[in-house]
Structure formats: C-alpha cells, structure tokens
GROMACS .gro file of C-alpha atoms in nm:
model
  199
    1UNK     CA    1  -2.340  11.381  -0.109
    2UNK     CA    2  -2.184  11.691  -0.258
    3UNK     CA    3  -2.478  11.896  -0.392
    4UNK     CA    4  -2.322  11.920  -0.738
    5UNK     CA    5  -1.993  11.884  -0.914
    6UNK     CA    6  -1.750  12.140  -0.776
    7UNK     CA    7  -1.468  12.290  -0.981
    8UNK     CA    8  -1.170  12.432  -0.792
    9UNK     CA    9  -0.901  12.636  -0.969
   10UNK     CA   10  -0.556  12.633  -0.810
   11UNK     CA   11  -0.421  12.965  -0.924
   12UNK     CA   12  -0.127  13.198  -0.871
   13UNK     CA   13   0.038  13.412  -1.139
   14UNK     CA   14   0.386  13.310  -1.023
   15UNK     CA   15   0.549  12.974  -1.078
   16UNK     CA   16   0.688  12.769  -0.792
   17UNK     CA   17   0.405  12.837  -0.549
   18UNK     CA   18   0.308  12.471  -0.499
   19UNK     CA   19   0.011  12.480  -0.737
   20UNK     CA   20   0.072  12.131  -0.872
   21UNK     CA   21   0.160  11.993  -0.529
   22UNK     CA   22  -0.159  12.147  -0.392
   23UNK     CA   23  -0.363  12.003  -0.680
   24UNK     CA   24  -0.230  11.650  -0.629
   25UNK     CA   25  -0.234  11.643  -0.248
   26UNK     CA   26  -0.576  11.807  -0.225
   27UNK     CA   27  -0.712  11.559  -0.480
   28UNK     CA   28  -0.561  11.277  -0.274
   29UNK     CA   29  -0.721  11.414   0.043
   30UNK     CA   30  -1.064  11.450  -0.122
   31UNK     CA   31  -1.035  11.094  -0.254
   32UNK     CA   32  -0.956  10.968   0.096
   33UNK     CA   33  -1.278  11.146   0.205
   34UNK     CA   34  -1.473  10.926  -0.036
   35UNK     CA   35  -1.501  11.175  -0.322
   36UNK     CA   36  -1.418  11.120  -0.687
   37UNK     CA   37  -1.177  11.371  -0.837
   38UNK     CA   38  -1.037  11.462  -1.178
   39UNK     CA   39  -0.732  11.687  -1.200
   40UNK     CA   40  -0.698  11.891  -1.520
   41UNK     CA   41  -0.336  11.981  -1.597
   42UNK     CA   42  -0.354  12.323  -1.763
   43UNK     CA   43   0.018  12.398  -1.739
   44UNK     CA   44   0.209  12.347  -2.070
   45UNK     CA   45   0.498  12.206  -1.865
   46UNK     CA   46   0.269  11.915  -1.780
   47UNK     CA   47   0.398  11.856  -1.428
   48UNK     CA   48   0.076  11.702  -1.297
   49UNK     CA   49   0.048  11.476  -1.603
   50UNK     CA   50   0.409  11.362  -1.562
   51UNK     CA   51   0.346  11.303  -1.192
   52UNK     CA   52   0.049  11.076  -1.270
   53UNK     CA   53   0.220  10.894  -1.558
   54UNK     CA   54   0.535  10.819  -1.359
   55UNK     CA   55   0.330  10.704  -1.060
   56UNK     CA   56   0.163  10.447  -1.286
   57UNK     CA   57   0.499  10.333  -1.427
   58UNK     CA   58   0.634  10.262  -1.077
   59UNK     CA   59   0.314  10.081  -0.975
   60UNK     CA   60   0.190  10.348  -0.733
   61UNK     CA   61  -0.094  10.502  -0.936
   62UNK     CA   62  -0.270  10.809  -0.806
   63UNK     CA   63  -0.627  10.738  -0.684
   64UNK     CA   64  -0.778  10.980  -0.938
   65UNK     CA   65  -0.746  11.077  -1.304
   66UNK     CA   66  -0.510  11.347  -1.428
   67UNK     CA   67  -0.572  11.468  -1.782
   68UNK     CA   68  -0.410  11.748  -1.983
   69UNK     CA   69  -0.628  12.043  -2.077
   70UNK     CA   70  -0.637  12.394  -2.219
   71UNK     CA   71  -0.869  12.693  -2.224
   72UNK     CA   72  -1.095  12.537  -2.487
   73UNK     CA   73  -1.119  12.194  -2.324
   74UNK     CA   74  -1.226  12.345  -1.991
   75UNK     CA   75  -1.548  12.464  -2.154
   76UNK     CA   76  -1.616  12.124  -2.313
   77UNK     CA   77  -1.515  11.911  -2.017
   78UNK     CA   78  -1.756  11.642  -1.903
   79UNK     CA   79  -1.680  11.414  -1.610
   80UNK     CA   80  -1.882  11.236  -1.344
   81UNK     CA   81  -1.633  11.326  -1.070
   82UNK     CA   82  -1.752  11.502  -0.757
   83UNK     CA   83  -1.462  11.746  -0.792
   84UNK     CA   84  -1.263  11.890  -1.081
   85UNK     CA   85  -0.934  12.049  -0.982
   86UNK     CA   86  -0.777  12.286  -1.235
   87UNK     CA   87  -0.397  12.304  -1.201
   88UNK     CA   88  -0.339  12.647  -1.356
   89UNK     CA   89  -0.020  12.768  -1.524
   90UNK     CA   90   0.158  13.089  -1.427
   91UNK     CA   91   0.161  13.390  -1.660
   92UNK     CA   92  -0.099  13.264  -1.906
   93UNK     CA   93  -0.394  13.504  -1.881
   94UNK     CA   94  -0.601  13.324  -2.147
   95UNK     CA   95  -0.595  12.991  -1.963
   96UNK     CA   96  -0.624  13.150  -1.618
   97UNK     CA   97  -0.927  13.354  -1.726
   98UNK     CA   98  -1.094  13.039  -1.863
   99UNK     CA   99  -1.019  12.850  -1.541
  100UNK     CA  100  -1.155  13.130  -1.323
  101UNK     CA  101  -1.471  13.146  -1.536
  102UNK     CA  102  -1.523  12.770  -1.493
  103UNK     CA  103  -1.443  12.757  -1.122
  104UNK     CA  104  -1.682  12.746  -0.828
  105UNK     CA  105  -1.392  12.812  -0.591
  106UNK     CA  106  -1.038  12.941  -0.629
  107UNK     CA  107  -0.746  12.848  -0.407
  108UNK     CA  108  -0.442  13.077  -0.422
  109UNK     CA  109  -0.139  12.897  -0.280
  110UNK     CA  110   0.138  13.130  -0.163
  111UNK     CA  111   0.447  13.110   0.050
  112UNK     CA  112   0.550  13.409   0.261
  113UNK     CA  113   0.803  13.575   0.030
  114UNK     CA  114   0.796  13.916  -0.135
  115UNK     CA  115   0.743  13.839  -0.505
  116UNK     CA  116   0.494  13.559  -0.435
  117UNK     CA  117   0.287  13.789  -0.216
  118UNK     CA  118   0.278  14.054  -0.492
  119UNK     CA  119   0.150  13.800  -0.746
  120UNK     CA  120  -0.095  13.663  -0.488
  121UNK     CA  121  -0.280  13.997  -0.477
  122UNK     CA  122  -0.310  13.986  -0.858
  123UNK     CA  123  -0.455  13.634  -0.844
  124UNK     CA  124  -0.706  13.732  -0.575
  125UNK     CA  125  -0.819  14.026  -0.789
  126UNK     CA  126  -0.853  13.803  -1.097
  127UNK     CA  127  -1.101  13.589  -0.908
  128UNK     CA  128  -1.360  13.864  -0.930
  129UNK     CA  129  -1.689  13.739  -0.788
  130UNK     CA  130  -1.571  13.377  -0.764
  131UNK     CA  131  -1.495  13.286  -0.401
  132UNK     CA  132  -1.118  13.288  -0.356
  133UNK     CA  133  -0.922  13.173  -0.053
  134UNK     CA  134  -0.549  13.194   0.015
  135UNK     CA  135  -0.360  12.881   0.121
  136UNK     CA  136  -0.028  12.945   0.293
  137UNK     CA  137   0.226  12.687   0.175
  138UNK     CA  138   0.594  12.612   0.233
  139UNK     CA  139   0.555  12.784   0.569
  140UNK     CA  140   0.826  12.820   0.830
  141UNK     CA  141   0.630  12.916   1.144
  142UNK     CA  142   0.696  13.225   1.354
  143UNK     CA  143   0.898  13.416   1.096
  144UNK     CA  144   0.864  13.788   1.029
  145UNK     CA  145   0.757  13.726   0.669
  146UNK     CA  146   0.485  13.487   0.785
  147UNK     CA  147   0.353  13.726   1.049
  148UNK     CA  148   0.359  14.020   0.804
  149UNK     CA  149   0.167  13.825   0.540
  150UNK     CA  150  -0.101  13.715   0.785
  151UNK     CA  151  -0.140  14.071   0.907
  152UNK     CA  152  -0.170  14.205   0.552
  153UNK     CA  153  -0.432  13.945   0.461
  154UNK     CA  154  -0.632  14.028   0.773
  155UNK     CA  155  -0.616  14.401   0.698
  156UNK     CA  156  -0.740  14.343   0.342
  157UNK     CA  157  -1.006  14.099   0.467
  158UNK     CA  158  -0.885  13.827   0.230
  159UNK     CA  159  -1.017  13.481   0.324
  160UNK     CA  160  -0.739  13.245   0.434
  161UNK     CA  161  -0.745  12.877   0.527
  162UNK     CA  162  -0.679  12.829   0.898
  163UNK     CA  163  -0.455  12.535   0.814
  164UNK     CA  164  -0.109  12.617   0.679
  165UNK     CA  165   0.111  12.376   0.486
  166UNK     CA  166   0.461  12.348   0.634
  167UNK     CA  167   0.784  12.346   0.442
  168UNK     CA  168   0.888  11.982   0.439
  169UNK     CA  169   1.144  11.801   0.227
  170UNK     CA  170   0.914  11.498   0.224
  171UNK     CA  171   0.646  11.696   0.039
  172UNK     CA  172   0.899  11.779  -0.233
  173UNK     CA  173   0.999  11.413  -0.254
  174UNK     CA  174   0.639  11.310  -0.333
  175UNK     CA  175   0.673  11.417  -0.698
  176UNK     CA  176   0.577  11.126  -0.926
  177UNK     CA  177   0.462  10.908  -0.634
  178UNK     CA  178   0.139  10.863  -0.441
  179UNK     CA  179   0.151  11.074  -0.121
  180UNK     CA  180   0.123  10.875   0.202
  181UNK     CA  181   0.110  11.171   0.440
  182UNK     CA  182  -0.084  11.487   0.361
  183UNK     CA  183   0.070  11.749   0.595
  184UNK     CA  184  -0.254  11.943   0.641
  185UNK     CA  185  -0.421  11.894   0.303
  186UNK     CA  186  -0.668  11.653   0.466
  187UNK     CA  187  -0.780  11.947   0.684
  188UNK     CA  188  -0.810  12.170   0.376
  189UNK     CA  189  -1.030  11.902   0.216
  190UNK     CA  190  -1.250  11.885   0.527
  191UNK     CA  191  -1.285  12.263   0.528
  192UNK     CA  192  -1.395  12.263   0.164
  193UNK     CA  193  -1.649  11.988   0.226
  194UNK     CA  194  -1.786  12.177   0.527
  195UNK     CA  195  -1.816  12.494   0.319
  196UNK     CA  196  -2.018  12.293   0.066
  197UNK     CA  197  -2.242  12.162   0.343
  198UNK     CA  198  -2.105  11.810   0.300
  199UNK     CA  199  -2.022  11.711   0.656
   0.00000   0.00000   0.00000
C-alpha cells in the first residue's frame, strides 16, 4: 500500500507542454497499477474536465474522477484516493503557488524547444523544497535540441525521469477518450511507486 495519499502537481509556466495529457495518462497508468486517483483540473480552460465529460458521453469513461478546482479548493480538498494529480494552469502564480504548497511531488513536463526550456527552469525554481522532476515529452530522439537539453539538465543536476515520452500523433488523438496505450507513462507510474517504496 502507498504509505499515505500522495499529491503530484503537473506544472510548467508555459502552455502546450502536455500538462493535461500527462495528468490524464499518468492517472490512467496509476489506475492500471491498482491505485485510486483523483485529477484536479486547475486550469480555467478546463481541458481535463472536458476530456472526462466527453469520455463519459461517448461511453468510454476514464477510470478515475476529474473535478474542477482552484487555489482555495486545493486547501479544502478531501478524497480517499491514493493519488491526487493537480493539472496546473500556465501563467497563474496564485494557483501554481497553492498547488506547489499542496504537492508532495512536482512533475515538470517539457519538450526540447527554446521557450519551453526557459519556462521549465522557472517551474523547477518555483518548486522550492518540494521534490521536482522533469519529464521530457513530445520527444523526437537524437536531435540537437534533445541532446542539448539533457546536457543542460545534467549540468544543473536537475532530476529527470529516465523514460521520455515520444511525439506521437496517437497521443494527441486521445483527447476526450480513454487511452489504450500509454507510450511510457506506465514506466513513469512505476518509477513514482518505487520512489514511494510501493513496489
């Protein structure tokens, strides 16, 4: 059993970094590992909420709850789930600060492009003393940008998941459906469980 409820904030200050995709696919992977999960949609655009609602409408409901939230509701949240995943918005310091304060772990998804990398450093710094780990997403292997990012992360001693998430059209097509293939998120879930001592 997981020692206690674990809250994971999926955070990057830039939009379009696969935060919602990471929230949903990681939640799916943790559920497949036998864990209960609640995803809190903190983004005013409500992408995760729309994803879950549409999945129900087409009779492919997600195997976990997705509920909308805000900075105040994070503090009052009560759930019996093993994991709470906070799908953070970009460029909303008030909500991001509340999510970071509530989180036991922070995952910073980033793809190897210039502006995303700049915002990634900001997100890592915002984590403060909360353990933060970078997840490389939308990756095209063996590119100069990928190699440069990995080198920079190593030089700064920033923790990075060994598993990278590839750029795949199928991942993009999952929106509003229940994912049937996880493209590495199952390995991310296993890593998290191992870090928690839940083997």
